[in-house]
Coordinates of C-alpha atoms and ligand atoms in Angstrom, one line a residue:
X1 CA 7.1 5.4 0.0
X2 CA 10.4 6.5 -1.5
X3 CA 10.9 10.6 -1.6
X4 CA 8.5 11.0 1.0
X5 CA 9.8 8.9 3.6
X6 CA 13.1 10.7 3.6
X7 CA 11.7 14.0 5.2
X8 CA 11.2 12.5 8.5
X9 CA 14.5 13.4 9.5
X10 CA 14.3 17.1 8.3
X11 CA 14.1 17.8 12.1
X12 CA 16.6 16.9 13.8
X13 CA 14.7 17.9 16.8
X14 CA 14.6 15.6 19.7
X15 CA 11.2 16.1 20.5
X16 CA 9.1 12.9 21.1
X17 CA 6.5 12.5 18.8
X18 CA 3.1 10.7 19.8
X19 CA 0.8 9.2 17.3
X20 CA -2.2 7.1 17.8
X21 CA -4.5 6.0 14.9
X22 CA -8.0 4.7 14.6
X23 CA -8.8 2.9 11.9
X24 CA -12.1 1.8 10.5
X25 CA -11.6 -1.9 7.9
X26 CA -14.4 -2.7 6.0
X27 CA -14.8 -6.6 6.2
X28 CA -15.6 -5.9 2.2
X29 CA -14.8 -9.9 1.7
X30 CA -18.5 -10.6 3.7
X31 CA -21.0 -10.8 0.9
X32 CA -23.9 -9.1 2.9
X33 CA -24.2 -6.4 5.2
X34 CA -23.2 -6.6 9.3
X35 CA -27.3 -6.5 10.5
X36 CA -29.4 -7.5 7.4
X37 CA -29.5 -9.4 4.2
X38 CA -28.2 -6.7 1.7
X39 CA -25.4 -6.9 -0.4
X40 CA -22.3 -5.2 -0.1
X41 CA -21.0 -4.6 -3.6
X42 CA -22.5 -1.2 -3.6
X43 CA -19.5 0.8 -5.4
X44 CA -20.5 2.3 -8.6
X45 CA -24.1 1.7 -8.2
X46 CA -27.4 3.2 -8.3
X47 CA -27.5 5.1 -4.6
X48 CA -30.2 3.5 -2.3
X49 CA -30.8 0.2 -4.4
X50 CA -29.2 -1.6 -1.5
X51 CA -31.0 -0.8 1.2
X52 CA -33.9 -2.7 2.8
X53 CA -35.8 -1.4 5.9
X54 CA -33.6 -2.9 8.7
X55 CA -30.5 -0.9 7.1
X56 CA -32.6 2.2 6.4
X57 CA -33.8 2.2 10.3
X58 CA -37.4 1.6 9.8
X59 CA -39.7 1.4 12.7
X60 CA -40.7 -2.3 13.7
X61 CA -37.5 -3.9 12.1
X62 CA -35.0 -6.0 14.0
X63 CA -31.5 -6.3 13.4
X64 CA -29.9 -10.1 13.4
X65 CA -26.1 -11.1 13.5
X66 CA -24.0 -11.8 10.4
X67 CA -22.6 -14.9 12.0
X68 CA -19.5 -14.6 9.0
X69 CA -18.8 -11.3 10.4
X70 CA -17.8 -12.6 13.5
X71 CA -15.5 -15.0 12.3
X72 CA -13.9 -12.5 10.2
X73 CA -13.6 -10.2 13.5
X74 CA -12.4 -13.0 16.0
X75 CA -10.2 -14.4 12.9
X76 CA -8.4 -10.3 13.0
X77 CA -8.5 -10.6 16.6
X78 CA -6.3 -14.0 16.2
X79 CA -4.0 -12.5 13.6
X80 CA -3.7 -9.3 15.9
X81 CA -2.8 -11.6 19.0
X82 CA -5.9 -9.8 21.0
X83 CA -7.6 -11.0 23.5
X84 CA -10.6 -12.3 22.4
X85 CA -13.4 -12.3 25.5
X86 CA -15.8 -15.2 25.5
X87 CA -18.6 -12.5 25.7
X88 CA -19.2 -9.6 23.6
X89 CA -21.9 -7.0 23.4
X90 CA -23.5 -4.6 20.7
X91 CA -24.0 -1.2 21.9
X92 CA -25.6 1.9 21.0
X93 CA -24.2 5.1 19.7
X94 CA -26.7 7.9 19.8
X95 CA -25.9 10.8 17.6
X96 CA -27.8 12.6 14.9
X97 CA -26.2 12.7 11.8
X98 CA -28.0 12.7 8.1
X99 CA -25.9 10.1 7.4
X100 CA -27.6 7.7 9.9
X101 CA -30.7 6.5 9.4
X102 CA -31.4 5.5 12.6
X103 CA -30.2 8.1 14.8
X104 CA -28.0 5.6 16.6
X105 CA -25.0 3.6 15.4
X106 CA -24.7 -0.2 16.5
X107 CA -21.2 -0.5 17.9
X108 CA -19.1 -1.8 20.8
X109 CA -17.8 -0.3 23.7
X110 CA -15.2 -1.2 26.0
X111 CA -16.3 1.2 29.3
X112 CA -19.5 0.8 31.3
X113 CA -19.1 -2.7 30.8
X114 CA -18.9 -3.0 27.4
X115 CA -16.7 -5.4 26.0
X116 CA -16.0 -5.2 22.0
X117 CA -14.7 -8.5 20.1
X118 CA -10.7 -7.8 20.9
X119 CA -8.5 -6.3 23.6
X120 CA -5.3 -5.6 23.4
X121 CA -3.3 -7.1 20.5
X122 CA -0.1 -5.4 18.7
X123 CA 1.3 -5.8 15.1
X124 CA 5.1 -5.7 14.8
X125 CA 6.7 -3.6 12.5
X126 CA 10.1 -3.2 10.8
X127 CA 11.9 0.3 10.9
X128 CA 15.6 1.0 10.2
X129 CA 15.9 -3.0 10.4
X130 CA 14.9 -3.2 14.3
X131 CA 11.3 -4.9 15.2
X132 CA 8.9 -2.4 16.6
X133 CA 5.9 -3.3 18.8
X134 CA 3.3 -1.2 18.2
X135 CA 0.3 -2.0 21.0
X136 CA -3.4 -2.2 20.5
X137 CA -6.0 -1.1 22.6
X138 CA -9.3 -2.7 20.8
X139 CA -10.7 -3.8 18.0
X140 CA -14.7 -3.4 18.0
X141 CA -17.4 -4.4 15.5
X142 CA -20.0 -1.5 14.1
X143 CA -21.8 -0.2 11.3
X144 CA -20.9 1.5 8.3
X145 CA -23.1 4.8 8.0
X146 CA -24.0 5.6 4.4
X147 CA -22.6 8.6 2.4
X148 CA -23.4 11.8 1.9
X149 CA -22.9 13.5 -1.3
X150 CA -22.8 17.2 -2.9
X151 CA -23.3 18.1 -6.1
X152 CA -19.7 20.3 -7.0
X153 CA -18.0 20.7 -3.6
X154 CA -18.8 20.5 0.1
X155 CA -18.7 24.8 -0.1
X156 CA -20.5 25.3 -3.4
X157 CA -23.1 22.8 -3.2
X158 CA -26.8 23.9 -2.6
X159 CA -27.9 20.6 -1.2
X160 CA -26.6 17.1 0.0
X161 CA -27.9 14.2 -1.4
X162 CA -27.4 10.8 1.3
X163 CA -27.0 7.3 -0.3
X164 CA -27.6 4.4 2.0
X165 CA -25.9 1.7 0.2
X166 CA -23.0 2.0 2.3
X167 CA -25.3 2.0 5.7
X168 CA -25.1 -1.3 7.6
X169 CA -21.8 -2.1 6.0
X170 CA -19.6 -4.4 8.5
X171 CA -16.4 -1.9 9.9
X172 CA -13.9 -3.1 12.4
X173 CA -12.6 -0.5 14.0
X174 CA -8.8 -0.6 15.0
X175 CA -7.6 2.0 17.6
X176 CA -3.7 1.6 18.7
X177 CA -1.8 2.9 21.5
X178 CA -0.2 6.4 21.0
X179 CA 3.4 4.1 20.0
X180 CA 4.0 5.5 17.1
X181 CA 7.1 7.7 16.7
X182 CA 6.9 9.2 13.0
X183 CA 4.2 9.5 10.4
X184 CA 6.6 6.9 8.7
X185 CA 6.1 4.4 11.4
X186 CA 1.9 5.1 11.2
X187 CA 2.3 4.6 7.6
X188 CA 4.8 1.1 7.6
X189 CA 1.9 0.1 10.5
X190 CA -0.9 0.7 8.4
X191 CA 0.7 -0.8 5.3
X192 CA 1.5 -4.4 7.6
X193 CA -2.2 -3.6 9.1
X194 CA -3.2 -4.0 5.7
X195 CA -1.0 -6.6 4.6
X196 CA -2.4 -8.8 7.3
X197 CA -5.9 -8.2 6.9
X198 CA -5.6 -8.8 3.1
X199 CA -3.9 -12.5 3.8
X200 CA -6.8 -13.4 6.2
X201 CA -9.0 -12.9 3.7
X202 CA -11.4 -10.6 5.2
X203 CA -10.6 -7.2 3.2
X204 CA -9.8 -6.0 -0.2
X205 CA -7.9 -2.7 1.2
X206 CA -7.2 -1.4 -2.5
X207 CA -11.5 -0.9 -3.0
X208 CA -11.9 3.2 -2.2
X209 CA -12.9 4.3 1.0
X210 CA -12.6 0.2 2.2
X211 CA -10.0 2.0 4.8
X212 CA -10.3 4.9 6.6
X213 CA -8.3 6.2 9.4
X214 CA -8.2 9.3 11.8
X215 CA -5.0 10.4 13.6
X216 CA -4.0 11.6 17.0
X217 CA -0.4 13.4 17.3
X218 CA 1.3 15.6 19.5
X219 CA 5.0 16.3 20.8
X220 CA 5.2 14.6 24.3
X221 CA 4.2 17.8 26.8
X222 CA 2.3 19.5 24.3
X223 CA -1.2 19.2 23.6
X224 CA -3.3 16.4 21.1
X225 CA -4.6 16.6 18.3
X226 CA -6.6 14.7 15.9
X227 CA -6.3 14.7 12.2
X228 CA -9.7 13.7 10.3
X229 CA -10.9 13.0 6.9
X230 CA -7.6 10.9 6.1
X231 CA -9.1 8.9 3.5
X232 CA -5.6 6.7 1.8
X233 CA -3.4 4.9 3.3
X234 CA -0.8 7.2 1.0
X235 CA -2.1 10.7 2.5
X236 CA -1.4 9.4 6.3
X237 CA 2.2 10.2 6.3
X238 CA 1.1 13.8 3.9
X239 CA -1.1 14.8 7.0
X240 CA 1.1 13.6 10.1
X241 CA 4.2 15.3 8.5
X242 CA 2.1 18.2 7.8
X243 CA 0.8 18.6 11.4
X244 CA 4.0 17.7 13.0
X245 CA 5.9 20.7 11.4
X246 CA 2.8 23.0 12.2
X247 CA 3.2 21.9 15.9
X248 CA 7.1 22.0 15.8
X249 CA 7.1 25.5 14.6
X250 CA 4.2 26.7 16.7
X251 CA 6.5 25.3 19.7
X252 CA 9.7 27.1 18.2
X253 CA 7.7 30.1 18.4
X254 CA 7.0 29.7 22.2
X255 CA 2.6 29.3 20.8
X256 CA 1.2 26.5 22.4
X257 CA -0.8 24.4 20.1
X258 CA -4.3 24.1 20.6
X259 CA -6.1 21.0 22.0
X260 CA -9.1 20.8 18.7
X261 CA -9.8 18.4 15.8
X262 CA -8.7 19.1 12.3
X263 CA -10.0 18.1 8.9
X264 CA -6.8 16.6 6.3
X265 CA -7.9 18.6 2.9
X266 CA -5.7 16.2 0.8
X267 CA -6.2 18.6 -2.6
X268 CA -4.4 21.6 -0.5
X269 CA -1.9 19.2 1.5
X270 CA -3.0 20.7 4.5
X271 CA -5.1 20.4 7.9
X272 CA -7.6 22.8 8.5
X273 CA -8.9 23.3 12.4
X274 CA -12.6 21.5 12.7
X275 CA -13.4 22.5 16.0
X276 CA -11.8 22.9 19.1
X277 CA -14.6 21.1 21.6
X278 CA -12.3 18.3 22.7
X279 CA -14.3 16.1 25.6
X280 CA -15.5 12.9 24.9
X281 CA -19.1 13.8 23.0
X282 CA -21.9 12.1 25.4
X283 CA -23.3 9.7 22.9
X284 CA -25.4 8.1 26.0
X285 CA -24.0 4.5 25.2
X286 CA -26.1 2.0 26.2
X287 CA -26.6 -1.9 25.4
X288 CA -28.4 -2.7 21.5
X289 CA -31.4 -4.0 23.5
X290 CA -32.3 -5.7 19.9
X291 CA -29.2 -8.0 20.1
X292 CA -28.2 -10.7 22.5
X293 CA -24.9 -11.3 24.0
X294 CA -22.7 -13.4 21.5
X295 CA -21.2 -15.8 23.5
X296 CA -18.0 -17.0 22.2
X297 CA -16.8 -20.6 22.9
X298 CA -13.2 -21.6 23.2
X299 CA -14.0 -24.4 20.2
X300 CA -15.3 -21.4 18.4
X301 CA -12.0 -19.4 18.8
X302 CA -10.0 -22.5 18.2
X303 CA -11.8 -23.8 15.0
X304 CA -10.9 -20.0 13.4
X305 CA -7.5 -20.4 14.5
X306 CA -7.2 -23.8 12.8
X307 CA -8.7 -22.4 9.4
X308 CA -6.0 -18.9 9.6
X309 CA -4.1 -18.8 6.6
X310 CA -0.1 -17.9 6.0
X311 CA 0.2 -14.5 7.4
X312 CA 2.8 -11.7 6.4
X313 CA 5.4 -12.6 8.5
X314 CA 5.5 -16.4 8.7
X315 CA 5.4 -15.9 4.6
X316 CA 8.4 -13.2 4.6
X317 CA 10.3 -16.2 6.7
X318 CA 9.1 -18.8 3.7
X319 CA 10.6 -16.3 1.4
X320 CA 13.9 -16.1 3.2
X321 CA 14.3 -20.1 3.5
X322 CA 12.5 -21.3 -0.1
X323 CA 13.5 -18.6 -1.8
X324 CA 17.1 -17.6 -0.6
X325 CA 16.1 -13.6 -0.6
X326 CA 17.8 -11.5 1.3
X327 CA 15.6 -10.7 4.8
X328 CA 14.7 -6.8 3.9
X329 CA 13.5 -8.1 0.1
X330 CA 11.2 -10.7 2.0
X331 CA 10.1 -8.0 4.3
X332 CA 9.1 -5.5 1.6
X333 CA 7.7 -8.6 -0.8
X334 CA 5.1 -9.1 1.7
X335 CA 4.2 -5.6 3.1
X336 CA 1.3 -6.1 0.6
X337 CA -0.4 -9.2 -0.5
X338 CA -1.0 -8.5 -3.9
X339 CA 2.9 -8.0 -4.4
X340 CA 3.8 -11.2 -3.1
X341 CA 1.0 -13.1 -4.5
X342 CA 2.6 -11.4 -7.5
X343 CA 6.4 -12.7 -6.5
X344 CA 4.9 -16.0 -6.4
X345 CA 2.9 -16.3 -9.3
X346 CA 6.0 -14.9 -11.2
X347 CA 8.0 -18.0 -9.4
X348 CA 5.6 -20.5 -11.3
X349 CA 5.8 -19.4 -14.6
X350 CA 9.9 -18.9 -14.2
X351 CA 12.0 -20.6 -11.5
X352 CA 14.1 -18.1 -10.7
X353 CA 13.0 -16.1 -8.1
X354 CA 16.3 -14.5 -6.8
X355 CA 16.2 -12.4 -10.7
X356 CA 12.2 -12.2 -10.4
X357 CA 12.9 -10.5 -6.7
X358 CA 15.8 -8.4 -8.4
X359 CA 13.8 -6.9 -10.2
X360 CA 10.6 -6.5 -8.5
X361 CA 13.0 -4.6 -5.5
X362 CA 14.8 -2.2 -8.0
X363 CA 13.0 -1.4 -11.2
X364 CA 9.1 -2.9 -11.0
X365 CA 9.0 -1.0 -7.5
X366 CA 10.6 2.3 -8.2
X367 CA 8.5 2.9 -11.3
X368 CA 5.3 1.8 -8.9
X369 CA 6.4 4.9 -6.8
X370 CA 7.2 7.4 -9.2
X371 CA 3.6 6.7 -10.8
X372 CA 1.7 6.3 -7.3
X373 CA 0.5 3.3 -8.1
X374 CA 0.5 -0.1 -6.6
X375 CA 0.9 -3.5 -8.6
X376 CA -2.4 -4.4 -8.5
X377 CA -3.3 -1.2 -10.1
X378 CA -0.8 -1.7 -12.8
X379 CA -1.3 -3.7 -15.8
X380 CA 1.6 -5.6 -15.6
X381 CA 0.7 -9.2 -15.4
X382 CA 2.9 -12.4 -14.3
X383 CA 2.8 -13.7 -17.7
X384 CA 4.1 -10.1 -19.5
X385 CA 7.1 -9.3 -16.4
X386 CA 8.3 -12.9 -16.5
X387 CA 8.3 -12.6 -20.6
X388 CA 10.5 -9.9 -20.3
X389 CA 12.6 -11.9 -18.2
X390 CA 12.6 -14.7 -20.5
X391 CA 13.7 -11.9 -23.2
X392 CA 16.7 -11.2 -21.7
X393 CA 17.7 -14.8 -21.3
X394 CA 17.0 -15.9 -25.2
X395 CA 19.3 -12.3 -25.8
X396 CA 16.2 -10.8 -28.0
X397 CA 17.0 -7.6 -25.6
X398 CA 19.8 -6.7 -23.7
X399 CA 19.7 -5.9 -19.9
X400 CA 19.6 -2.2 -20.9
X401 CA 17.2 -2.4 -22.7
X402 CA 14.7 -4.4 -20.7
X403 CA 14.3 -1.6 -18.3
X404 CA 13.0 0.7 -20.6
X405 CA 10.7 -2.3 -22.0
X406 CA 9.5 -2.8 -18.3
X407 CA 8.7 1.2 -18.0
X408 CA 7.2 1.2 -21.1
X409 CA 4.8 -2.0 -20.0
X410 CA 4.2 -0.2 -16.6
X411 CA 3.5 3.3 -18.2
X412 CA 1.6 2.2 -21.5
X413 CA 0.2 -1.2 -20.2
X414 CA 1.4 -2.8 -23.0
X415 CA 3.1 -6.6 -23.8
X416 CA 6.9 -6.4 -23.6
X417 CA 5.9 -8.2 -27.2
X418 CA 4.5 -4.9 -28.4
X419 CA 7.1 -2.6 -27.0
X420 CA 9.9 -4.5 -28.2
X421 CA 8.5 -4.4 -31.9
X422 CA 7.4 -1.2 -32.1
X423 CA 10.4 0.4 -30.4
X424 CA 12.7 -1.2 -32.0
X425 CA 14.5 -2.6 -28.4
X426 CA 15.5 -5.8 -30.3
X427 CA 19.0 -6.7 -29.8
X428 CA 21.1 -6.7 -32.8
X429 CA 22.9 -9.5 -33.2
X430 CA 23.7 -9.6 -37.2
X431 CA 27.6 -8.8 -37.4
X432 CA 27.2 -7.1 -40.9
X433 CA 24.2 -4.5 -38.7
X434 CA 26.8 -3.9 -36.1
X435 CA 29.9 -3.5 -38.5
X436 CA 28.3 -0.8 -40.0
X437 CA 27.7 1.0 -36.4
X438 CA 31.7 0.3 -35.7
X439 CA 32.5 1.8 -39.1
X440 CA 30.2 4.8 -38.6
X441 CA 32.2 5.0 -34.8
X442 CA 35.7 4.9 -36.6
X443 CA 35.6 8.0 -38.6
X444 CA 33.6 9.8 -36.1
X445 CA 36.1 9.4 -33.4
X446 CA 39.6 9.0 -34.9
X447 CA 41.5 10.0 -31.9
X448 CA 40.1 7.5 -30.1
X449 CA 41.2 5.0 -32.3
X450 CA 44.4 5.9 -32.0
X451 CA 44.7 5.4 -28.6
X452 CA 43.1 2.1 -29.0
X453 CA 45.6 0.9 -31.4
X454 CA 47.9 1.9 -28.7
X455 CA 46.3 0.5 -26.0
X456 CA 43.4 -1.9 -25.9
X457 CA 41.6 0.0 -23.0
X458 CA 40.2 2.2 -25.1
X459 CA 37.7 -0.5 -27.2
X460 CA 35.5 0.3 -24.5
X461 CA 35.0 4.2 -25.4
X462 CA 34.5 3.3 -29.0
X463 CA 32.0 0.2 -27.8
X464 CA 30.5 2.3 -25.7
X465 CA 29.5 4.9 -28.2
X466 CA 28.0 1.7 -30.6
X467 CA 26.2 1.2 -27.6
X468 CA 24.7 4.9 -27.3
X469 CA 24.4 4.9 -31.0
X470 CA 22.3 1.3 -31.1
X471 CA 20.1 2.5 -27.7
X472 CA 21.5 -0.8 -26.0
X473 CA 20.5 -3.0 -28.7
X474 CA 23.9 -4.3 -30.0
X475 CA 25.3 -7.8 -28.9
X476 CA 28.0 -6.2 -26.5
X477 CA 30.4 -9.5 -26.9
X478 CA 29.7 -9.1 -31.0
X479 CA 30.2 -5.8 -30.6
X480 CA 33.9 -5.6 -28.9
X481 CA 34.8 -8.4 -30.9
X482 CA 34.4 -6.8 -34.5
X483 CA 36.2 -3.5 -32.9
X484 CA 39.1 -5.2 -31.9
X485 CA 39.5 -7.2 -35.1
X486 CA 39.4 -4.1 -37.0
X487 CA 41.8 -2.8 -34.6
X488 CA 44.2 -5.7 -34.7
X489 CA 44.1 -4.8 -38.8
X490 CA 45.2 -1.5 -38.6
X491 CA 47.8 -2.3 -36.1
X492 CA 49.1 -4.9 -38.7
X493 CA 48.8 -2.1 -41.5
X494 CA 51.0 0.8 -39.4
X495 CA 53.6 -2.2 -38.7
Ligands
ZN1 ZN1 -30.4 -3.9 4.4
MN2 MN1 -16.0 4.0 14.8

């Protein structure tokens, strides 16, 4: 977030910017695949272990309906406000592609009379604290393909190896309308996207490649194009800044940019042109004449909503009222679920959640950014931050020095315990450690002694320098008191 965000506004160019994005979700939270039995906790093992011959396309087999699946899709659908059409169909994708076992992907498809599980929809969004609607066009049920795989690079590789285990996975695909303004807007979008699906239940977005999205941008009068191959969340914004100052300066330039697709290479930080081919490919859509209909009942649609859990923004509101946080702090608290489930499981362990939020806002979260990381990836538990906390409040460390401990916990993964100990962060509070500090500050800094014993103003220079000399760890109140007594004495002695 942080850096980044800032060089939206490095143009001041009022140009329009149009950005669309298609996003593929895998429902990872279904424990078996959209058309078969197979499992779907497939990362990190063997390749084509989980396969079985209705994923791997094999003559003779017959697809059948994870029922779950639908509830997960028409529970989005809810959440996403679309409309959800009492009849949906399965359709078929033709395309040859190693990657596709059956030469055909099993997908939806709103023309022709298609109709795919949601129309419409929008999420709101917050940007320079306005709301933002940005509109939906679908949301579609299909297959994951499987993966292909080189050995080195793409380039250098002699062959490709394909693993199925991915094939058959369930995706929902997400396309929007082009209402996007920025590549900071797609990026806030995809982040409440995310934080949305995570509350439902449906998706773990933080497992790799569990969200994938492709891009369409252009400046309004100039001509589309679509970014590929954007495989995090985080490189979104990288590749829709990227492109947008490649088609700013091709329009300063008087070139007209190309109507083509391009391929994000995240390593270089750049987009590479794909091809420029740009009509619809003629996939020859026609209905999966394998699956029935699904009918959807209003009870159906009505017993989902009845089970939907807390979403983002009714929790961000809890926040506000329970809580007493400031609206922006809720806001950002819940743009992910794992960092307000982690707000919230401070809360139990310490009831204080204005310091808990404090901190999370200004320290936990800058340190997340600087690293690239987000909370679920760090080590830092409930248990160790609120410690920390506690720390504080007992006086074993100061303020100052609790935000080194936090970095160090962040950074090293250890216990504030540890860090404390071995670091030496402990606050001195023995009067005879600290008198020695003042001493060592009196005949290092005689002239500013003598303007304290002139004027009492100037304790804080010499307190400030035991301070510097103690890293933060001297008692502060200890620490002004024993340099004003010895003050006091020596204004006694010159009288
Ligand atoms: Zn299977
Ligand atoms: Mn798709």
């Amino acid at each position: 977030m942080g850096t980044a965000v800032e060089k939206d506004n490095m143009f001041s160019d009022s140009d329009e910017v149009l950005i669309g994005l298609e996003i593929h979700v895998q429902l990872t939270k279904l424990k078996t695949k959209l058309f078969c039995g197979c499992a779907t906790d497939y990362r990190g093992k063997e390749p084509n272990t989980y396969v079985c011959p209705i994923c791997l396309g094999l003559p003779g087999t017959l697809p059948v309906v994870n029922k779950k699946a639908i509830d997960f899709a028409i529970m989005v659908g809810l959440a996403l406000e679309c409309e959800i059409p009492l009849k949906t169909f399965f359709y078929r994708k033709n395309y040859y592609y190693p990657d596709m076992p059956k030469n055909y992907q099993i997908s939806q498809y709103n023309k022709a009379g298609g109709v795919p599980i949601g129309l419409g929809g929008h999420v709101t969004i917050e940007i320079n604290k306005q709301k933002k609607t940005i509109n939906l066009t679908r949301i579609q049920l299909e297959e994951d393909p499987g993966r292909l795989t080189y050995l080195g690079s793409i380039t250098s590789s002699d062959y490709t190896l394909v693993d199925y285990n991915r094939a058959g996975i369930t995706l929902l695909e997400i396309v929007t309308e082009p209402d996007l303004r920025s590549p900071r807007e797609a990026r806030l979008f995809l982040q409440k996207l995310r934080s949305i699906i995570e509350h439902l239940g449906v998706a773990d977005g933080s497992l790799e490649g569990s969200m994938r999205c492709d891009a369409n941008i252009s400046i309004r009068g100039g001509n589309r194009v679509e970014v590929k191959n954007i495989s995090s969340f985080k490189a979104v914004q990288k590749a829709l800044q990227f492109e947008l100052i490649r088609q700013r300066r091709q329009k300063a330039d008087g070139v007209k940019t190309v109507m083509e697709t391009r391929h994000w290479d995240d390593e270089k930080g750049i987009t590479i042109s794909l091809r420029t081919k740009e009509e619809e490919h003629d996939y020859r859509y026609f209905p999966e004449p394998d699956l029935v209909p699904i009918e959807i009942t209003p009870d159906w649609i009505e017993k989902i909503r009845s089970q939907m859990p807390e979403l983002p923004d009714a929790r961000r509101e809890r926040f506000i009222r329970d809580y007493q946080i400031p609206p922006y702090d809720a806001g950002v608290l819940t743009s992910s679920k794992a960092l307000a489930d982690f707000f919230e499981n401070c809360i139990k362990l310490y009831n204080h959640p204005k310091i808990i939020s404090n901190w999370i806002m200004s320290d936990l979260l800058r340190h997340l950014n600087d690293l690239n990381i987000e909370i679920n990836e760090s080590t830092v538990t409930p248990e160790q931050f609120v410690n920390m906390l506690k720390y504080i409040d007992t006086g074993t460390i100061s303020r100052r020095s609790a935000k080194k401990v936090l970095w160090d916990m962040i950074r090293e993964g250890k216990p504030p315990e540890q860090i404390i100990q071995e670091d030496g962060h402990q606050r001195i509070g023995d009067e005879n450690v600290i008198r020695q500090f003042v001493d060592e500050i009196f005949k290092e800094y005689p002239q500013a002694v003598q303007d304290a014993i002139k004027d009492d103003k100037a304790i804080n220079f010499l307190s400030g320098q035991v301070m510097r000399k103690t890293r933060g760890t001297a008692d502060p109140k200890i620490t002004y008191q024993l340099i004003k007594e010895k003050i006091d004495l020596l204004r006694k002695k010159a009288n």
